Short mmCIF file of C-alpha atoms and ligand atoms in Angstrom, two decimals:
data_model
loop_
_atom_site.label_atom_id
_atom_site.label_comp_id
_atom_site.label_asym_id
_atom_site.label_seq_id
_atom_site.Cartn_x
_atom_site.Cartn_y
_atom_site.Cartn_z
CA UNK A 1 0.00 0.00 0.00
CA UNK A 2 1.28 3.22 -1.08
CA UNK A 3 0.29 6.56 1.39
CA UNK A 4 0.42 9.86 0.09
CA UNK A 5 1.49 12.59 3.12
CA UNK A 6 1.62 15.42 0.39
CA UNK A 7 1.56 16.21 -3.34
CA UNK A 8 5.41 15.22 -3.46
CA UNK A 9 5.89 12.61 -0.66
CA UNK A 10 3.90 9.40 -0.78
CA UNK A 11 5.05 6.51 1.48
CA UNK A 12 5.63 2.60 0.66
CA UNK A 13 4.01 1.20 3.52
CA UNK A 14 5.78 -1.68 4.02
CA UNK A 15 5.38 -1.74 7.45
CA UNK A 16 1.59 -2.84 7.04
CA UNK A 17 3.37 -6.02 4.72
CA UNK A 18 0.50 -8.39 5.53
CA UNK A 19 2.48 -11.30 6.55
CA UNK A 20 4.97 -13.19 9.17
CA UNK A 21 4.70 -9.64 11.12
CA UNK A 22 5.63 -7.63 8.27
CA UNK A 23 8.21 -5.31 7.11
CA UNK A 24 10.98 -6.17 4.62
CA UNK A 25 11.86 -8.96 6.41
CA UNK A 26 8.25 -10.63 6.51
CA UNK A 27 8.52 -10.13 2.22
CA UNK A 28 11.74 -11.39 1.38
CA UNK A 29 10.89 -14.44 3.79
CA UNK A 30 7.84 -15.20 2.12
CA UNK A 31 10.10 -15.46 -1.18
CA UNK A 32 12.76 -17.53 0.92
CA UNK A 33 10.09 -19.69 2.27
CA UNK A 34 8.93 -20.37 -1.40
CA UNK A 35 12.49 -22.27 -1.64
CA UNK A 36 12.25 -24.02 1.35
CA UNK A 37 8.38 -25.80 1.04
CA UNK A 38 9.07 -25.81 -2.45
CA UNK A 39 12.45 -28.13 -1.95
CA UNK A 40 10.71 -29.47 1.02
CA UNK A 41 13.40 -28.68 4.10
CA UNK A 42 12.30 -29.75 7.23
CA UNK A 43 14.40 -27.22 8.89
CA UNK A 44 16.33 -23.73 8.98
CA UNK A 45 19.39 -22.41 10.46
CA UNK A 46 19.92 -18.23 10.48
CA UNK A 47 21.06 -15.43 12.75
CA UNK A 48 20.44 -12.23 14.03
CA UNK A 49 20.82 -9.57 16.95
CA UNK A 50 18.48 -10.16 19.93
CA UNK A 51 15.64 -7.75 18.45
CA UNK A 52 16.27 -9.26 14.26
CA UNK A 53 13.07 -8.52 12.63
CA UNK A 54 15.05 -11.63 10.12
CA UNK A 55 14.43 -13.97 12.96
CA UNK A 56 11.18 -12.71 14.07
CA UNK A 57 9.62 -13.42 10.23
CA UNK A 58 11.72 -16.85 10.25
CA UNK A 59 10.54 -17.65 13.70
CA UNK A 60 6.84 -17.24 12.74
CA UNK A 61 7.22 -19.54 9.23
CA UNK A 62 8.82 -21.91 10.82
CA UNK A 63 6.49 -22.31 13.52
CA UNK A 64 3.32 -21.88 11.13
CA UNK A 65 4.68 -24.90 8.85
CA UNK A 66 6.08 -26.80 11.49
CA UNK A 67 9.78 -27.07 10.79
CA UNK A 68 12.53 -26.97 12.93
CA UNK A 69 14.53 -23.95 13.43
CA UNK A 70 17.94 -22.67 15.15
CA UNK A 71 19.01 -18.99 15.64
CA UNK A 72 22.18 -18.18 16.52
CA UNK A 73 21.75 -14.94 17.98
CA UNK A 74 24.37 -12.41 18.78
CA UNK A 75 23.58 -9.57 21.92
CA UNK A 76 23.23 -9.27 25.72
CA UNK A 77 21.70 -12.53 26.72
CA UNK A 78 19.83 -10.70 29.69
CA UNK A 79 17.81 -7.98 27.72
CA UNK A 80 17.05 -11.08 25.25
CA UNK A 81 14.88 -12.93 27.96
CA UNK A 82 13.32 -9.30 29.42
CA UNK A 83 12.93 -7.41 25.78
CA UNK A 84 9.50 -7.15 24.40
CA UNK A 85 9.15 -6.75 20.77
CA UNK A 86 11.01 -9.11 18.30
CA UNK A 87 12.89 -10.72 21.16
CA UNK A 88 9.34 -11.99 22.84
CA UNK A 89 7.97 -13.75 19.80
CA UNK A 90 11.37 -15.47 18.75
CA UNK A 91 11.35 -16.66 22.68
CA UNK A 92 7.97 -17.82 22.08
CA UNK A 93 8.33 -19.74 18.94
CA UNK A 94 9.64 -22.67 19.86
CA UNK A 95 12.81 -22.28 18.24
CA UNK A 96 16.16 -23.65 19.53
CA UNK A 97 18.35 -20.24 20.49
CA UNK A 98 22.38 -20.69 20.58
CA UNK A 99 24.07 -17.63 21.59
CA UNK A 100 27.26 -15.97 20.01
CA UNK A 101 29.63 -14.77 22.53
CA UNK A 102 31.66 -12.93 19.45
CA UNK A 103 30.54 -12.00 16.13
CA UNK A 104 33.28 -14.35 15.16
CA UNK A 105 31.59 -17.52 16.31
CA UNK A 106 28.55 -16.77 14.25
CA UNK A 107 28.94 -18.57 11.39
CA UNK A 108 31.40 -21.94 13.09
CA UNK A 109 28.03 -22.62 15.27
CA UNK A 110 25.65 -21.73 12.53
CA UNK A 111 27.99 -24.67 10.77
CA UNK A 112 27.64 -26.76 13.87
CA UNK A 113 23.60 -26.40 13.96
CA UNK A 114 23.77 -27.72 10.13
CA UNK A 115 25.82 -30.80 11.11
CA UNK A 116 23.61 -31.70 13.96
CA UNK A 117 20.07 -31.08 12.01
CA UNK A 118 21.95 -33.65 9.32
CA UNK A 119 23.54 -35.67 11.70
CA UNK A 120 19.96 -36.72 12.76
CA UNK A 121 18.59 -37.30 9.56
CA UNK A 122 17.37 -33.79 9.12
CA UNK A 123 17.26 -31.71 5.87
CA UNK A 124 18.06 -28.26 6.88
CA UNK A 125 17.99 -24.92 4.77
CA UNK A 126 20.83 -22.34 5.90
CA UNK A 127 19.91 -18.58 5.57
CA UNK A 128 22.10 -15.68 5.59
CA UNK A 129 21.73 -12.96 8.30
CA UNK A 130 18.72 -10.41 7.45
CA UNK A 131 17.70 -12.38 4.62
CA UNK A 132 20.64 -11.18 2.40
CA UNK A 133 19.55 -13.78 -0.21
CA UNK A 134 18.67 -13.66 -4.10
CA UNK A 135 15.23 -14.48 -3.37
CA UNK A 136 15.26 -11.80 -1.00
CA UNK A 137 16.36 -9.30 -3.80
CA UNK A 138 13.66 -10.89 -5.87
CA UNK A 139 10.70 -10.31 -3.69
CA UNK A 140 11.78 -6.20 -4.13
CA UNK A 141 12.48 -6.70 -7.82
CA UNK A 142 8.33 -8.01 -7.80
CA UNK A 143 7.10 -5.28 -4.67
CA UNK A 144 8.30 -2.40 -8.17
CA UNK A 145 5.10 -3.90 -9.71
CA UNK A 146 3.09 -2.72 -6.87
CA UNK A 147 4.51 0.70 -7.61
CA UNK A 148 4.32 0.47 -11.22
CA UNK A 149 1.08 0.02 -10.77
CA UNK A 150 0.67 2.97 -8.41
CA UNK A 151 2.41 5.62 -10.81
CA UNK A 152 -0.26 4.19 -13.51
CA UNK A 153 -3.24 4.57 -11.88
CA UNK A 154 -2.26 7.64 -9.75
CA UNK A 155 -0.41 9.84 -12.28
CA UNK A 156 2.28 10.08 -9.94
CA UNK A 157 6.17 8.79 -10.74
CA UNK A 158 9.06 9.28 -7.90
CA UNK A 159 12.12 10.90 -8.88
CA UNK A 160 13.26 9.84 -5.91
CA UNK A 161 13.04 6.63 -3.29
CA UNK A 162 15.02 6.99 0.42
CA UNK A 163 14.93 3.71 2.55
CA UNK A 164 16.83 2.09 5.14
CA UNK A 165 20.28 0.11 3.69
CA UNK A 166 21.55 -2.44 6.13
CA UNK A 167 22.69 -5.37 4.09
CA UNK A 168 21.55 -3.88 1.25
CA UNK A 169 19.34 -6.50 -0.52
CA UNK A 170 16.49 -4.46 -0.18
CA UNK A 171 18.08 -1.42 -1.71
CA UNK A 172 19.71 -3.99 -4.40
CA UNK A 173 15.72 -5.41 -5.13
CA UNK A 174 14.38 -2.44 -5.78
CA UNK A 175 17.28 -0.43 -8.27
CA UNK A 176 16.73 -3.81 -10.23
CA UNK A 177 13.06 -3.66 -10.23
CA UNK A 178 13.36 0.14 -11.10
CA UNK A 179 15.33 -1.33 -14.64
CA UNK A 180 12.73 -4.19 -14.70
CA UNK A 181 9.84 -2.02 -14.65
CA UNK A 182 10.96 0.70 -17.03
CA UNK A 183 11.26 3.32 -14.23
CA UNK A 184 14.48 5.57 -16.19
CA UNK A 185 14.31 8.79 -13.99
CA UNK A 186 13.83 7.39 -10.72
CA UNK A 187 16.99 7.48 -8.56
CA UNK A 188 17.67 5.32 -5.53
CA UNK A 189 18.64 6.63 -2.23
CA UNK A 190 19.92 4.50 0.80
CA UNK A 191 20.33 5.98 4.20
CA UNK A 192 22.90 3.52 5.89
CA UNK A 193 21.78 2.05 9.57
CA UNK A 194 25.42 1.00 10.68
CA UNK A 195 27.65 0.76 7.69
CA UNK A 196 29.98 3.43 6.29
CA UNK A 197 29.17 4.41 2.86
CA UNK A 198 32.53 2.80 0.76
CA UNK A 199 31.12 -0.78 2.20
CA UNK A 200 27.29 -0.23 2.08
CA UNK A 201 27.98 1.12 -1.92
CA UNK A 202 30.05 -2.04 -2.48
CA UNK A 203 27.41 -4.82 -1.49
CA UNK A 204 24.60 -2.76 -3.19
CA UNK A 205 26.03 -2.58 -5.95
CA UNK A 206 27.57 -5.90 -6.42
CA UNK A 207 24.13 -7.39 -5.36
CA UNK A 208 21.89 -5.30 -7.96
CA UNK A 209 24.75 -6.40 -10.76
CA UNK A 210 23.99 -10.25 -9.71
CA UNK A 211 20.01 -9.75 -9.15
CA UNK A 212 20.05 -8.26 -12.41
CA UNK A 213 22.32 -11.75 -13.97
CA UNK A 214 20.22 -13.75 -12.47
CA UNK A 215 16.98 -12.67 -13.55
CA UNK A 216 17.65 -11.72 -16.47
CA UNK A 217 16.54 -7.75 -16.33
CA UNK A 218 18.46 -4.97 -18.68
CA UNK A 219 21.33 -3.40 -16.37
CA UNK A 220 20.95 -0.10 -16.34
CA UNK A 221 23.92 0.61 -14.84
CA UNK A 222 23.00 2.42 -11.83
CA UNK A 223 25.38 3.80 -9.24
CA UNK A 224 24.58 2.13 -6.04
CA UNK A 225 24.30 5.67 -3.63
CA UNK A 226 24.28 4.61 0.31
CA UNK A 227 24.83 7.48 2.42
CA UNK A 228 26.29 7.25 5.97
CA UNK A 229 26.15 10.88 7.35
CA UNK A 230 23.39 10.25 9.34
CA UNK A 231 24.02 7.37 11.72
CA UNK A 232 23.63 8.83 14.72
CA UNK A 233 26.50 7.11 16.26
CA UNK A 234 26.29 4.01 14.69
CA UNK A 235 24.19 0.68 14.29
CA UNK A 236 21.18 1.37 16.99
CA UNK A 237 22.28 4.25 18.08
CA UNK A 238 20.19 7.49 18.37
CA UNK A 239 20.40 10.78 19.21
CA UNK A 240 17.82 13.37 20.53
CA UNK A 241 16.79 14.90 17.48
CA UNK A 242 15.98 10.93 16.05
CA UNK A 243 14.10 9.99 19.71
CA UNK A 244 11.59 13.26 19.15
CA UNK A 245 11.20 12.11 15.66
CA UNK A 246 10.43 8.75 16.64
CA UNK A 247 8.47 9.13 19.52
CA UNK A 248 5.91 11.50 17.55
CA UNK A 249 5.49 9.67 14.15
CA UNK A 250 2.47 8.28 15.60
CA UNK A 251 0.95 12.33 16.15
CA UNK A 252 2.52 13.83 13.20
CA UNK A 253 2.42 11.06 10.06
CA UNK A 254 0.01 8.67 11.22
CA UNK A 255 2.74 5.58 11.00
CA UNK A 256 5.50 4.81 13.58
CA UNK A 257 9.08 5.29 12.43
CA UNK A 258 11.61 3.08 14.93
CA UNK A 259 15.27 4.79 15.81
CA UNK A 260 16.97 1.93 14.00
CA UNK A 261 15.52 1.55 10.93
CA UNK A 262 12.86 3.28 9.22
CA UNK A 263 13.24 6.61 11.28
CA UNK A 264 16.76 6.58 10.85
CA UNK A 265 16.26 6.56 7.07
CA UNK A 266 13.15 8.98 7.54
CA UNK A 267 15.37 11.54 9.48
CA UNK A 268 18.29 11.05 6.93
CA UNK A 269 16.32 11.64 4.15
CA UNK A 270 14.58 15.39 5.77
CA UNK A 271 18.00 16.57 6.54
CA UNK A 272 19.55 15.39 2.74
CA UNK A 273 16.19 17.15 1.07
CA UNK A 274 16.79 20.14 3.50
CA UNK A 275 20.69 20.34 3.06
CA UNK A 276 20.35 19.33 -1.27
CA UNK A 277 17.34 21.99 -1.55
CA UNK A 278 16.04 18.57 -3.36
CA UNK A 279 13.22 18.94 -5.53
CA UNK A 280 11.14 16.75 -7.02
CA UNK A 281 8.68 13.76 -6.00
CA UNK A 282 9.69 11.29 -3.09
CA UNK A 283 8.57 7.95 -2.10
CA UNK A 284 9.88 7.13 1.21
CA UNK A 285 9.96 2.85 0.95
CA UNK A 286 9.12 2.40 5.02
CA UNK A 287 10.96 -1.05 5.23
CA UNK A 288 9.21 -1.52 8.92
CA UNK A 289 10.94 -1.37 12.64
CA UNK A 290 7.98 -1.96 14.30
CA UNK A 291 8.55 -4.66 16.35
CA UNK A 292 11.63 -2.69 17.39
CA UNK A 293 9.76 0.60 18.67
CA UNK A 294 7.77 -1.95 21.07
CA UNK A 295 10.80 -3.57 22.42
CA UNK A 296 11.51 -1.68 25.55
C1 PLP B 1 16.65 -5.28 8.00
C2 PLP B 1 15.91 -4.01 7.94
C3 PLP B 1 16.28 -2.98 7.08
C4 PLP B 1 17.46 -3.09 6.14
O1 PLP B 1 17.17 -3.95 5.08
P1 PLP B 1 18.34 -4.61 4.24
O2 PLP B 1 17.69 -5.36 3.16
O3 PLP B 1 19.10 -5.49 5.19
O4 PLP B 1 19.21 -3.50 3.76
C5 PLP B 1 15.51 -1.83 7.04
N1 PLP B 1 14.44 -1.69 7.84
C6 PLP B 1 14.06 -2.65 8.70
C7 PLP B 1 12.87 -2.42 9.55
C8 PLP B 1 14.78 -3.84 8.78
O5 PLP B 1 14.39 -4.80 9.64
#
């Protein structure tokens, strides 16, 4: 669903995706989960922090197909058993929880989860953190139709899209859906959540190159364009300025925006129109961050 806020801002409300508690993480699941029934695993191995909307969306398809699932989860074990938010329904799930001491142990015990799913006859499906997957990419190349569809019937074509970029697969989905669906003048803007712009650019880009290989859509050749100047400090960090925004979304846009995600990239993206003078027609892509506004 696509909500206007003014004649040259309309929002991508992907917060209100309809399934496995929405956000980009509930659509690029449903695409990932299209592998797994389809190939017929009987179980999944990923990993997150302690508040991954990733793991919430895998938590809830695993449990509502009944397979098997490990997360190896990386935070502060303590504020994992107290948190609300994402952190209550992956508790709830059912799912077996291992927890990385260092960010370097993440993938040896996501290797050792594999072995012992196999090791007892199972058939399990290994997913990278946040979804970073191709059929993650693909379920943003497929959301463009929704807004293809939206510039038809509305008369109204962005020159512009902000969203959040954390791995970058959303941001990769959508430039190659923008060359899929014919959209020529529409540019692409990520607003980083923890990376620093050389890195971010680098994974976009190399991601939208492959997306575009692999399903076969004309390669436009756009620049992948991530910017990191408004961080706030760094992955989950926030500042005053980003708590008032968050805190009155509700009152003054009708939609939450979380300090981590979405009103991160919502409070990048005033400052870069402000500081650019930008003109033109925005769609702000709200990627979610729900779950993560209710978690304390
Ligand atoms: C994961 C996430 C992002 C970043 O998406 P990527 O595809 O990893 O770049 C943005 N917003 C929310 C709410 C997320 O959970």
């Amino acid at each position: 669903m696509i909500q206007k806020l003014d004649l040259n801002l309309a929002v991508f409300r992907d917060d209100l995706y309809p399934s496995l508690g929405g956000g980009n993480k509930g659509r690029k699941m449903d695409y990932i989960g299209k592998t797994i029934l389809c190939d017929q695993y009987d179980s999944i191995i990923t990993t997150g922090g302690i508040q991954s909307n990733h793991c919430r969306a895998v938590a809830i398809f695993a449990a509502r197909h009944k397979l098997r699932c490990t997360f190896v989860l990386h935070g502060d074990k303590e504020r994992y058993n107290s948190e609300s938010g994402n952190a209550k329904v992956i508790r709830l799930s059912g799912a077996k929880i291992v927890f990385a001491k260092e960010p370097s142990d993440i993938s040896i015990l996501m290797d050792h989860a594999m072995d012992d799913y196999s090791n007892s006859g199972f058939n399990p499906y290994y997913i990278w953190g946040g979804g970073h997957t191709m059929e993650g990419g693909l379920a943003y190349i497929e959301a463009i139709k929704v807004l293809k569809d939206y510039t038809v019937s509305e008369n109204w074509h962005p020159d512009y899209i902000f969203l959040a970029s954390g791995t970058g697969s959303t941001q990769a989905g959508i430039m190659a859906g923008l060359d899929k669906f014919d959209f020529h003048n529409t540019s692409v803007i990520g607003i980083s959540v923890g990376r620093n712009s050389a890195h971010a650019e680098n994974v976009v880009q190399e991601f939208y190159n492959e997306l575009c290989s692999k399903y076969n859509i004309k390669n436009n050749m756009r620049k992948a364009i991530v910017l990191d100047e408004y961080l706030c400090g760094g992955y989950a960090k926030s500042n005053y300025e980003l708590d008032s925004l968050s805190l009155n979304s509700i009152k003054d846009f009708g939609f939450i925006l979380d300090t981590t995600y979405s009103g991160k990239a919502f409070f990048g993206m005033q400052k870069f129109i402000k500081e650019n003078k930008l003109k033109g027609r925005i769609l702000f892509w709200h990627t979610g961050g729900t779950f993560n506004f209710l978690a304390k």
